[in-house]
Short mmCIF file of C-alpha atoms in Angstrom, two decimals:
data_model
loop_
_atom_site.label_atom_id
_atom_site.label_comp_id
_atom_site.label_asym_id
_atom_site.label_seq_id
_atom_site.Cartn_x
_atom_site.Cartn_y
_atom_site.Cartn_z
CA MET A 317 92.22 106.73 69.70
CA SER A 318 94.27 103.29 71.00
CA ARG A 319 92.08 100.99 71.47
CA ARG A 320 92.90 99.35 74.93
CA ARG A 321 94.95 98.75 74.76
CA ARG A 322 116.69 127.12 83.14
CA PRO A 323 121.60 130.66 85.28
CA ALA A 324 121.67 133.84 84.02
CA GLU A 325 124.17 135.12 81.58
CA ARG A 326 126.80 137.45 83.05
CA THR A 327 128.09 140.63 81.98
CA THR A 328 131.92 140.72 82.93
CA ASP A 329 134.93 142.85 81.29
CA GLU A 330 136.49 140.40 79.51
CA SER A 331 139.58 141.20 81.10
CA ALA A 332 138.71 140.90 84.89
CA PRO A 333 139.35 137.68 86.03
CA THR A 334 136.17 136.01 86.95
CA VAL A 335 135.72 132.49 88.84
CA HIS A 336 132.67 130.33 87.05
CA PRO A 337 130.42 128.57 89.53
CA LEU A 338 130.91 125.28 87.37
CA GLU A 339 134.72 125.40 87.61
CA ASP A 340 135.09 122.28 89.33
CA MET A 341 132.78 120.27 87.05
CA SER A 342 135.52 118.88 85.30
CA ASN A 343 137.34 117.65 87.98
CA LYS A 344 134.49 116.00 89.47
CA ALA A 345 133.42 114.69 86.03
CA ALA A 346 137.41 113.01 85.97
CA GLY A 347 136.54 111.43 89.38
CA SER A 348 136.41 107.69 89.87
CA GLN A 349 132.99 106.07 89.33
CA SER A 350 132.23 106.13 92.93
CA ARG A 351 131.31 109.44 93.13
CA SER A 352 131.69 111.60 96.40
CA TRP A 353 128.72 114.15 95.77
CA SER A 354 129.37 117.47 97.31
CA GLY A 355 126.42 119.48 96.79
CA SER A 356 125.25 121.15 99.84
CA SER A 357 121.59 120.17 99.18
CA SER A 358 119.47 119.46 102.80
CA TRP A 359 116.52 117.92 103.88
CA LEU A 360 115.01 121.32 104.66
CA TRP A 361 114.12 124.24 101.97
CA ASP A 362 115.95 127.08 101.52
CA GLN A 363 114.71 130.85 100.70
CA ASP A 364 115.94 129.79 96.88
CA GLU A 365 114.31 126.32 97.04
CA ARG A 366 110.84 127.70 98.48
CA ARG A 367 111.10 130.76 95.71
CA ILE A 368 111.83 128.06 93.04
CA TRP A 369 108.70 125.66 94.27
CA LEU A 370 106.46 128.67 94.06
CA ILE A 371 107.53 129.37 90.17
CA CYS A 372 106.88 125.67 89.27
CA LEU A 373 103.59 125.59 91.41
CA VAL A 374 102.57 128.22 88.84
CA PHE A 375 103.58 126.45 85.59
CA ARG A 376 102.21 123.33 86.68
CA ALA A 377 98.97 124.86 87.57
CA ILE A 378 98.77 125.97 84.01
CA ASN A 379 100.13 122.98 82.94
CA GLY A 380 96.86 121.20 84.53
CA LEU A 381 94.52 123.53 83.19
CA MET A 382 95.99 122.98 79.54
CA VAL A 383 95.87 119.52 79.93
CA GLN A 384 92.33 118.93 77.71
CA THR A 385 92.89 115.43 75.94
CA TYR A 386 93.08 111.99 76.36
CA PHE A 387 95.89 109.59 77.37
CA ASN A 388 95.04 106.53 79.30
CA PRO A 389 91.71 104.95 80.45
CA ASP A 390 93.79 104.73 84.41
CA GLU A 391 93.63 108.34 84.52
CA HIS A 392 89.58 108.53 84.67
CA TRP A 393 88.75 104.48 85.66
CA GLN A 394 91.01 103.33 88.36
CA ALA A 395 91.34 107.06 90.15
CA LEU A 396 88.62 109.63 89.43
CA GLU A 397 85.40 107.38 88.75
CA VAL A 398 86.69 105.38 91.96
CA ALA A 399 86.58 108.49 94.14
CA HIS A 400 83.36 109.68 92.36
CA ARG A 401 81.81 106.98 93.48
CA LEU A 402 83.00 107.46 97.25
CA SER A 403 82.15 110.77 97.49
CA PHE A 404 78.72 110.78 95.86
CA GLY A 405 77.49 107.73 95.57
CA TYR A 406 77.48 106.54 91.61
CA GLY A 407 80.58 105.76 89.40
CA HIS A 408 81.72 102.52 87.74
CA LEU A 409 84.13 100.33 89.51
CA THR A 410 85.84 97.94 87.08
CA TRP A 411 86.78 94.65 87.28
CA GLU A 412 90.07 95.17 88.94
CA TRP A 413 88.19 96.31 92.28
CA LYS A 414 86.02 93.25 92.04
CA GLU A 415 89.18 91.23 91.75
CA GLY A 416 91.00 93.49 95.03
CA ILE A 417 94.08 94.34 92.68
CA ARG A 418 93.77 98.22 93.09
CA SER A 419 94.44 99.97 96.66
CA TYR A 420 91.90 102.94 97.72
CA LEU A 421 94.66 105.23 98.46
CA HIS A 422 95.34 106.66 95.75
CA PRO A 423 91.61 107.32 94.62
CA LEU A 424 90.98 108.63 98.48
CA ILE A 425 92.69 111.88 97.55
CA PHE A 426 90.51 112.83 94.95
CA ALA A 427 87.59 111.66 96.67
CA LEU A 428 88.73 113.99 99.49
CA LEU A 429 89.12 116.76 97.01
CA TYR A 430 85.20 115.87 95.28
CA LYS A 431 83.97 115.82 99.09
CA ILE A 432 85.89 119.42 99.37
CA LEU A 433 84.01 120.74 96.77
CA ALA A 434 80.68 119.41 97.12
CA ILE A 435 80.48 121.16 100.57
CA LEU A 436 81.80 124.42 99.02
CA HIS A 437 79.14 123.73 96.59
CA LEU A 438 81.73 124.14 93.98
CA ASP A 439 80.96 120.40 92.20
CA SER A 440 80.34 122.52 88.79
CA SER A 441 81.09 120.52 85.45
CA LEU A 442 84.18 122.75 84.79
CA VAL A 443 85.25 122.89 88.53
CA MET A 444 84.79 118.79 88.44
CA ALA A 445 86.87 118.53 85.24
CA LYS A 446 89.24 120.85 86.08
CA ALA A 447 90.25 120.27 89.58
CA PRO A 448 91.72 117.08 90.35
CA ARG A 449 94.53 117.91 87.74
CA VAL A 450 95.18 121.35 89.49
CA LEU A 451 95.46 119.20 92.42
CA GLN A 452 98.08 116.67 90.94
CA SER A 453 99.60 119.76 89.74
CA ILE A 454 100.79 120.59 93.17
CA PHE A 455 102.14 117.52 93.53
CA ALA A 456 103.46 117.29 90.08
CA SER A 457 105.61 121.57 91.74
CA PHE A 458 106.81 119.13 94.74
CA GLY A 459 108.45 116.79 92.14
CA ASP A 460 110.22 119.33 90.17
CA VAL A 461 111.80 121.10 93.31
CA TYR A 462 113.02 117.46 94.48
CA LEU A 463 114.65 116.85 91.46
CA TYR A 464 116.43 120.09 91.41
CA LYS A 465 117.39 119.07 95.25
CA LEU A 466 118.50 116.11 93.72
CA SER A 467 120.87 117.08 91.15
CA LYS A 468 122.35 119.92 93.35
CA LEU A 469 122.77 116.78 95.80
CA VAL A 470 124.43 114.56 93.37
CA PHE A 471 126.35 117.54 91.17
CA ASP A 472 125.97 121.12 92.19
CA GLU A 473 123.28 123.95 91.93
CA HIS A 474 124.42 124.90 88.25
CA VAL A 475 123.21 121.32 87.06
CA ALA A 476 120.39 121.42 89.14
CA LYS A 477 118.70 124.59 87.50
CA TRP A 478 119.62 123.22 84.09
CA ALA A 479 117.96 119.67 85.15
CA LEU A 480 114.98 121.50 86.08
CA LEU A 481 114.68 123.75 82.96
CA CYS A 482 114.89 120.04 81.11
CA GLN A 483 112.36 118.61 83.32
CA LEU A 484 109.97 121.84 82.60
CA VAL A 485 110.53 121.85 78.70
CA ASN A 486 110.48 118.28 77.99
CA TRP A 487 106.78 117.23 76.27
CA PHE A 488 106.16 114.17 78.02
CA MET A 489 106.75 115.36 81.60
CA PHE A 490 104.09 118.46 80.19
CA PHE A 491 102.16 115.64 78.39
CA CYS A 492 101.75 113.37 81.45
CA ILE A 493 102.72 114.71 84.96
CA THR A 494 99.50 116.36 85.78
CA ARG A 495 97.52 113.82 85.15
CA THR A 496 95.50 112.02 88.01
CA LEU A 497 96.85 108.45 86.67
CA SER A 498 98.79 106.70 90.04
CA ASN A 499 102.15 106.86 87.53
CA SER A 500 102.22 110.17 88.05
CA LEU A 501 102.03 110.44 91.78
CA GLU A 502 104.31 107.68 91.81
CA THR A 503 107.10 109.68 89.71
CA VAL A 504 106.43 112.61 92.48
CA LEU A 505 107.42 110.15 95.00
CA THR A 506 109.97 108.35 93.42
CA THR A 507 112.23 111.62 92.72
CA ALA A 508 111.46 112.77 96.47
CA GLY A 509 112.38 109.36 98.14
CA ILE A 510 115.76 108.76 95.79
CA PHE A 511 116.64 112.29 96.80
CA TYR A 512 116.51 111.56 100.77
CA TRP A 513 117.58 108.08 100.64
CA PHE A 514 121.16 109.98 98.34
CA LEU A 515 121.02 112.59 101.03
CA ALA A 516 121.20 110.00 103.97
CA ILE A 517 124.06 108.28 101.94
CA GLU A 518 126.03 111.45 102.02
CA SER A 519 125.23 111.78 105.25
CA SER A 520 126.50 108.58 107.02
CA LYS A 521 130.12 108.91 104.62
CA LYS A 522 130.45 112.05 106.76
CA SER A 523 128.95 110.68 110.07
CA LYS A 524 125.83 113.36 110.46
CA MET A 525 122.91 111.54 111.46
CA HIS A 526 121.04 110.11 108.53
CA SER A 527 117.23 109.89 109.46
CA SER A 528 116.64 110.84 106.07
CA ARG A 529 116.99 107.53 105.04
CA LYS A 530 113.98 106.35 107.58
CA LEU A 531 112.07 109.23 105.42
CA ALA A 532 113.34 108.01 102.01
CA LEU A 533 111.98 104.56 103.44
CA ALA A 534 108.40 105.67 104.27
CA ILE A 535 108.19 107.56 100.97
CA ALA A 536 109.43 104.34 99.21
CA ALA A 537 106.55 102.42 100.90
CA LEU A 538 104.17 104.73 99.96
CA ALA A 539 104.89 104.71 96.18
CA CYS A 540 104.72 100.87 96.13
CA ALA A 541 101.04 101.04 98.16
CA VAL A 542 100.58 103.77 95.32
CA ARG A 543 101.96 101.74 92.66
CA PRO A 544 103.14 97.95 93.64
CA THR A 545 105.49 97.74 90.49
CA SER A 546 107.54 100.79 91.95
CA ALA A 547 108.90 97.72 94.42
CA ILE A 548 111.64 97.19 91.06
CA THR A 549 112.82 100.94 91.95
CA TRP A 550 113.51 100.31 95.57
CA LEU A 551 114.88 96.84 95.00
CA TYR A 552 117.39 98.69 93.48
CA VAL A 553 117.88 101.30 95.46
CA GLY A 554 117.95 99.33 98.73
CA LEU A 555 120.55 96.67 96.71
CA MET A 556 122.67 99.01 96.22
CA ASP A 557 122.75 101.03 99.90
CA LEU A 558 122.73 97.38 101.44
CA PHE A 559 126.41 96.43 99.89
CA GLN A 560 127.83 99.70 101.62
CA VAL A 561 126.23 100.02 105.31
CA GLN A 562 128.58 98.25 107.96
CA SER A 563 125.49 97.00 109.62
CA LYS A 564 123.33 95.61 107.24
CA PHE A 565 121.47 93.34 109.95
CA LYS A 566 120.64 97.12 111.37
CA PHE A 567 119.71 98.25 107.70
CA ILE A 568 117.26 95.17 107.42
CA PHE A 569 116.00 94.42 110.62
CA ILE A 570 115.54 98.18 112.11
CA GLU A 571 115.23 100.50 109.41
CA VAL A 572 113.92 98.64 106.40
CA ILE A 573 111.32 96.09 107.56
CA PRO A 574 110.09 98.13 110.67
CA VAL A 575 108.88 101.02 108.21
CA GLY A 576 107.84 98.62 105.28
CA SER A 577 105.56 96.78 107.57
CA LEU A 578 103.63 99.75 109.15
CA VAL A 579 103.31 101.47 105.60
CA LEU A 580 101.87 97.96 104.22
CA SER A 581 100.04 97.21 107.40
CA LEU A 582 98.35 100.84 107.26
CA THR A 583 97.02 100.49 103.48
CA CYS A 584 96.14 97.00 104.22
CA LEU A 585 93.43 98.48 106.85
CA LEU A 586 92.33 101.04 104.73
CA ASP A 587 91.26 98.77 101.99
CA ARG A 588 90.35 96.20 104.60
CA LEU A 589 87.57 98.79 105.48
CA MET A 590 87.14 100.00 102.01
CA TYR A 591 86.54 96.08 100.23
CA GLN A 592 84.86 94.81 103.74
CA SER A 593 87.15 92.15 103.70
CA TRP A 594 90.85 91.11 103.88
CA VAL A 595 92.51 92.52 100.59
CA ILE A 596 96.45 91.96 100.46
CA VAL A 597 96.67 94.55 97.08
CA PRO A 598 100.21 94.29 96.59
CA PHE A 599 100.03 90.29 96.14
CA ASN A 600 97.25 90.53 93.56
CA PHE A 601 98.67 93.31 91.91
CA LEU A 602 102.00 91.24 91.26
CA LYS A 603 100.30 87.93 90.82
CA PHE A 604 97.76 89.61 87.73
CA ASN A 605 100.30 91.48 86.32
CA PHE A 606 104.17 89.43 86.90
CA LEU A 607 102.83 85.76 87.70
CA SER A 608 100.42 84.98 85.23
CA SER A 609 101.13 87.66 82.40
CA GLY A 610 97.67 89.30 82.99
CA GLY A 611 98.23 92.13 81.63
CA ASP A 612 99.26 90.67 78.12
CA TYR A 613 95.14 90.66 77.37
CA TYR A 614 95.07 94.34 76.72
CA GLY A 615 98.28 93.91 74.41
CA THR A 616 101.83 93.64 73.96
CA HIS A 617 105.02 95.12 72.50
CA VAL A 618 108.47 93.29 71.56
CA PHE A 619 110.90 92.91 74.34
CA HIS A 620 113.11 95.69 73.48
CA TRP A 621 110.25 98.29 73.11
CA TYR A 622 111.21 100.82 76.14
CA PHE A 623 114.89 101.02 74.73
CA THR A 624 114.31 101.51 71.14
CA GLN A 625 110.51 103.23 71.03
CA GLY A 626 108.70 103.74 74.23
CA PHE A 627 111.58 105.63 76.39
CA PRO A 628 113.19 107.43 73.71
CA SER A 629 109.82 108.70 72.71
CA MET A 630 109.37 109.95 76.33
CA VAL A 631 112.94 111.35 76.56
CA TRP A 632 112.69 112.66 72.71
CA THR A 633 114.97 115.58 71.88
CA PHE A 634 116.71 114.93 75.22
CA LEU A 635 117.71 111.61 74.74
CA PRO A 636 121.34 112.71 72.83
CA PHE A 637 121.95 115.16 75.87
CA SER A 638 121.09 112.90 78.23
CA ILE A 639 123.58 110.17 76.49
CA ILE A 640 126.23 112.65 77.13
CA GLY A 641 125.67 113.69 80.73
CA ILE A 642 125.65 109.88 81.90
CA VAL A 643 128.91 109.03 79.92
CA LYS A 644 130.65 112.68 81.04
CA SER A 645 129.35 112.68 84.82
CA ARG A 646 130.13 109.28 85.37
CA GLU A 647 127.15 109.17 87.76
CA ARG A 648 126.73 105.41 87.20
CA LYS A 649 124.12 104.32 90.29
CA LEU A 650 121.17 106.49 89.32
CA ALA A 651 121.81 105.54 85.21
CA GLY A 652 122.24 102.21 86.09
CA LEU A 653 118.83 102.91 88.09
CA THR A 654 117.22 103.83 85.23
CA ALA A 655 118.67 100.33 83.24
CA TRP A 656 117.48 97.90 85.70
CA VAL A 657 113.73 99.68 85.86
CA LEU A 658 114.01 99.34 81.84
CA GLY A 659 115.26 96.19 81.80
CA LEU A 660 112.92 94.37 83.75
CA TYR A 661 109.75 96.08 82.40
CA SER A 662 110.63 94.56 79.41
CA VAL A 663 110.32 91.11 80.44
CA LEU A 664 106.60 92.09 80.47
CA GLY A 665 104.58 91.38 77.43
CA HIS A 666 102.21 94.51 78.36
CA LYS A 667 103.96 97.71 78.06
CA GLU A 668 103.01 101.44 78.53
CA PHE A 669 104.87 104.92 78.42
CA ARG A 670 103.37 105.59 81.46
CA PHE A 671 104.85 102.70 83.55
CA VAL A 672 108.43 103.75 83.47
CA LEU A 673 107.65 107.81 83.74
CA PRO A 674 109.23 107.50 87.03
CA MET A 675 112.24 107.40 84.87
CA LEU A 676 112.02 110.35 83.04
CA PRO A 677 112.95 113.04 85.73
CA ILE A 678 116.61 110.96 86.37
CA THR A 679 117.14 111.07 82.70
CA LEU A 680 116.43 114.64 81.93
CA MET A 681 118.96 115.47 85.12
CA PHE A 682 121.47 114.21 83.26
CA SER A 683 120.48 116.13 80.33
CA GLY A 684 121.40 118.66 82.16
CA TYR A 685 124.12 118.09 83.49
CA CYS A 686 125.31 118.03 79.45
CA LEU A 687 123.97 121.93 79.13
CA ALA A 688 125.82 122.94 82.64
CA SER A 689 128.84 121.35 81.18
CA MET A 690 128.55 123.34 77.46
CA GLU A 691 127.79 126.46 79.61
CA LYS A 692 131.04 126.01 81.42
CA GLN A 693 132.76 125.36 78.10
CA THR A 694 131.09 128.86 76.99
CA TYR A 695 131.92 130.83 80.28
CA PRO A 696 134.96 129.20 81.41
CA PRO A 697 137.62 130.51 84.18
CA ASP A 698 139.39 133.66 82.83
CA SER A 699 143.13 132.01 82.59
CA ARG A 700 146.01 134.84 83.60
CA SER A 701 147.66 133.75 80.58
CA LYS A 702 147.74 136.43 77.62
CA ASN A 703 148.12 133.55 75.11
CA THR A 704 144.91 132.04 76.43
CA ARG A 705 143.01 135.14 76.35
CA ALA A 706 144.15 136.27 73.09
CA THR A 707 141.95 132.97 71.85
CA SER A 708 139.43 132.74 74.64
CA VAL A 709 137.01 135.40 72.95
CA SER A 710 136.19 133.17 69.66
CA ASP A 711 135.96 129.78 71.58
CA LYS A 712 133.51 131.57 73.62
CA ASP A 713 131.37 133.29 71.08
CA GLY A 714 131.45 129.20 69.26
CA ASN A 715 130.72 128.05 72.28
CA ARG A 716 128.22 130.46 73.07
CA SER A 717 126.47 129.66 69.68
CA LYS A 718 126.31 125.77 70.51
CA LEU A 719 124.38 126.41 73.68
CA LYS A 720 122.05 128.48 71.98
CA LEU A 721 121.70 126.30 69.49
CA ALA A 722 121.28 123.36 71.61
CA ILE A 723 118.31 125.10 73.93
CA VAL A 724 116.54 126.53 70.56
CA PHE A 725 116.55 123.13 69.23
CA LEU A 726 115.14 121.28 72.59
CA VAL A 727 112.39 124.12 73.21
CA LEU A 728 111.28 123.73 69.25
CA THR A 729 111.15 120.34 69.13
CA ASN A 730 109.21 119.86 72.74
CA VAL A 731 107.38 123.30 73.51
CA PRO A 732 104.85 122.72 70.16
CA MET A 733 104.52 119.08 70.87
CA ALA A 734 103.33 119.75 74.45
CA ILE A 735 101.01 122.33 73.60
CA TYR A 736 99.21 119.66 70.79
CA MET A 737 99.42 116.76 73.14
CA THR A 738 97.62 118.57 75.53
CA SER A 739 95.32 120.65 73.36
CA VAL A 740 94.54 118.80 70.71
CA HIS A 741 95.37 115.14 69.98
CA GLN A 742 92.20 113.17 71.20
CA ARG A 743 90.51 115.64 73.11
CA GLY A 744 87.20 114.91 71.88
CA THR A 745 86.73 112.10 74.12
CA GLU A 746 86.74 114.47 77.17
CA ASP A 747 84.89 117.48 75.28
CA VAL A 748 82.16 115.15 74.52
CA MET A 749 81.93 114.35 78.07
CA PHE A 750 81.95 117.94 78.91
CA TYR A 751 78.81 118.63 76.61
CA LEU A 752 76.95 115.80 77.80
CA SER A 753 77.31 117.12 81.59
CA LYS A 754 76.12 120.45 80.68
CA GLU A 755 73.02 118.76 78.69
CA ALA A 756 72.68 116.74 81.19
CA HIS A 757 72.27 119.01 84.16
CA LYS A 758 69.76 120.55 81.97
CA GLY A 759 67.59 117.60 82.21
CA GLU A 760 68.00 116.96 77.94
CA VAL A 761 70.18 113.99 79.00
CA SER A 762 68.31 110.16 80.25
CA SER A 763 70.66 107.81 79.25
CA ILE A 764 73.70 107.38 77.31
CA LEU A 765 75.14 104.16 75.08
CA PHE A 766 78.71 104.51 73.76
CA LEU A 767 79.22 102.21 70.90
CA MET A 768 83.14 102.64 70.83
CA PRO A 769 86.32 100.42 72.73
CA CYS A 770 85.76 100.10 76.27
CA HIS A 771 87.01 102.85 78.54
CA SER A 772 87.28 105.23 75.61
CA THR A 773 85.91 108.46 77.34
CA PRO A 774 85.38 109.50 81.09
CA TYR A 775 82.37 108.39 82.88
CA TYR A 776 80.01 109.47 85.82
CA SER A 777 83.14 111.22 86.94
CA SER A 778 83.18 113.78 84.20
CA LEU A 779 79.17 113.75 83.50
CA HIS A 780 78.83 113.92 87.31
CA TYR A 781 74.71 113.31 87.31
CA ASN A 782 73.26 110.39 88.02
CA VAL A 783 71.49 108.74 84.59
CA THR A 784 71.86 105.17 83.13
CA MET A 785 74.89 104.99 80.94
CA ARG A 786 75.87 101.51 79.17
CA PHE A 787 79.69 101.01 77.62
CA LEU A 788 81.16 97.85 75.88
CA ASP A 789 82.48 95.29 78.24
CA CYS A 790 86.29 94.10 77.76
CA THR A 791 86.82 92.34 80.63
CA PRO A 792 89.43 89.75 80.54
CA SER A 793 88.15 86.22 80.46
CA GLU A 794 90.20 83.50 81.45
CA ARG A 795 89.54 81.72 78.39
CA ARG A 796 91.64 83.20 75.53
CA ASP A 797 89.20 82.21 73.06
CA VAL A 798 86.48 84.30 74.54
CA VAL A 799 85.83 87.73 72.74
CA ASP A 800 85.04 90.80 74.49
CA GLU A 801 82.30 93.10 73.83
CA SER A 802 84.39 95.58 72.73
CA ASP A 803 86.55 93.50 70.26
CA GLN A 804 83.41 91.98 68.73
CA PHE A 805 81.88 95.45 68.07
CA MET A 806 85.45 96.66 66.75
CA LEU A 807 85.23 93.50 64.26
CA ASN A 808 81.99 94.09 62.53
CA PRO A 809 79.46 97.27 64.26
CA SER A 810 76.96 96.27 62.30
CA ASP A 811 76.38 92.75 63.29
CA PHE A 812 77.20 93.53 66.64
CA VAL A 813 74.53 96.07 67.00
CA LYS A 814 72.25 93.96 65.57
CA SER A 815 72.49 91.13 67.59
CA LYS A 816 72.96 92.90 70.84
CA PHE A 817 70.32 95.69 70.65
CA SER A 818 67.17 95.36 69.35
CA ASP A 819 65.37 98.02 67.92
CA SER A 820 63.61 98.73 71.59
CA LEU A 821 66.26 98.45 73.26
CA LEU A 822 68.07 100.70 71.49
CA LEU A 823 65.51 103.40 71.96
CA ASN A 824 65.98 102.90 75.57
CA PHE A 825 68.83 105.13 74.88
CA SER A 826 68.24 109.01 74.60
CA HIS A 827 72.13 109.50 73.48
CA LEU A 828 74.62 107.19 71.49
CA VAL A 829 78.49 108.25 71.46
CA LEU A 830 80.28 106.64 68.27
CA PHE A 831 83.65 107.75 66.73
CA ASP A 832 83.53 108.49 63.23
CA ALA A 833 84.88 105.49 61.58
CA GLU A 834 82.30 103.38 63.27
CA GLU A 835 79.13 106.23 62.97
CA ARG A 836 79.62 105.91 58.76
CA GLN A 837 79.54 101.85 58.99
CA LEU A 838 76.07 102.32 61.12
CA ARG A 839 74.70 105.55 59.86
CA ASP A 840 72.14 103.33 57.45
CA LEU A 841 71.31 101.41 60.67
CA LEU A 842 70.67 104.31 63.18
CA SER A 843 69.17 106.58 60.90
CA SER A 844 65.89 106.12 61.56
CA HIS A 845 66.11 106.43 65.30
CA PHE A 846 68.91 109.05 65.97
CA VAL A 847 70.38 112.25 64.75
CA GLU A 848 73.36 113.60 64.71
CA VAL A 849 73.37 116.12 67.41
CA ILE A 850 77.55 117.42 67.49
CA THR A 851 80.70 115.95 66.26
CA PHE A 852 84.07 116.98 68.23
CA LYS A 853 87.56 116.65 66.30
CA SER A 854 89.60 114.45 68.27
CA THR A 855 92.35 114.56 66.55
CA PHE A 856 94.31 115.64 62.94
CA LEU A 857 94.46 112.73 60.40
CA LEU A 858 96.90 112.91 57.84
CA ARG A 859 96.07 110.69 54.75
#
């Protein structure tokens, strides 16, 4: 574990003239860089989109139930743990909540869920573990549909279907989007907001009502309330539109500022109620992460990490298809948005995969464009020329083979990885809490000591039982030379335990939780007081 740190194939008569839905794609791609979007997407959902949403809903629900592994502490400690405290009166608040750099908006969603489960007497250990991810699965299914709608608006329906397929197959999206991270909800809001914003741009070109911009602004403001760094995305989108609108004064003072101020005021009032004092969370968040580089305390990466390692690992084998799609489509605005976000995040020393998750659906949309282009070459509009018809069969067979090979390649390189990462890799820390929860409800657990790097496991939100628990602290210090408990333990587990926990103090705990590597070093020290009860496989190690 880290320390801290899908269109149907037509069966037609070869001699019969047919028109393929992608007939004008080459003409579109050959257009100027300032594209005129011709998609027929609307802010309302048509029957096909509702059907697609139901399919995505079922898919994401299965996706959420399959996630049994541990990825990032914030999934539990900055969302579910806070929600559990709000709903049941106990749960640990990390230092971020004492410093006021987190908004209660996101945890309150899950606090409401917990309250409903408690009222219905459904708050069992299993339901408490699965329900939050099922709820996030519902949000994720909306994100899938809005990627489909955005792709249909910018390109066409055929590209939209391929883009949706890419999103559903991509391993990292399957691995991360149903987790209760604020980044997951931010990704859904970003995709929906960009759709409505681009719909407003298209509507304004046709002299239609473009109230969808206000909706886009509200979603953008909500995304920034959930995750203040989302402002990086919306700064680009706003500036892109600012240079094109006729009335810049109206855009800024009649649309952007009123909507943004309203959402900011409401979230500040919410945090005022929860914190019991006035706290401007976006300011505190940006101050800590940008102005003081506080995030560097949890580890840093080289400046090019997002471009050379982080984001390519997320896009994975879709990367060459996305690059081809960007080049062929000439859709520079959305491609530029991705480069902008990756570039600004690269300035920060502390980098994580999840920070750039909102850009993954947009990048996968270009993979969808590439695959749709390949299908167009496989099923081109039949020409009435006899010479063309004579050579078309062999060309079609060759292109069809390339398309099938591409699909098989993408499935084989993503699906197994998605299953492994969600079901096997680093699941031990989730399993141990589920086990302890069952034991605690049977009265077998009175107190627990976690001798492992801080936040390595879920906490009260998974245990769902009010017993004494202690983990190793890793609160950042203003002094860089101060080593926190978590690091002290990892440097020398034996010396740390001897200095911090006397025999009598250790005996206050009924259960200890350790990783295998540290358990081997502490076996002699602990064997006189404790016996090994159970071991959970966290991952496979290749030696």
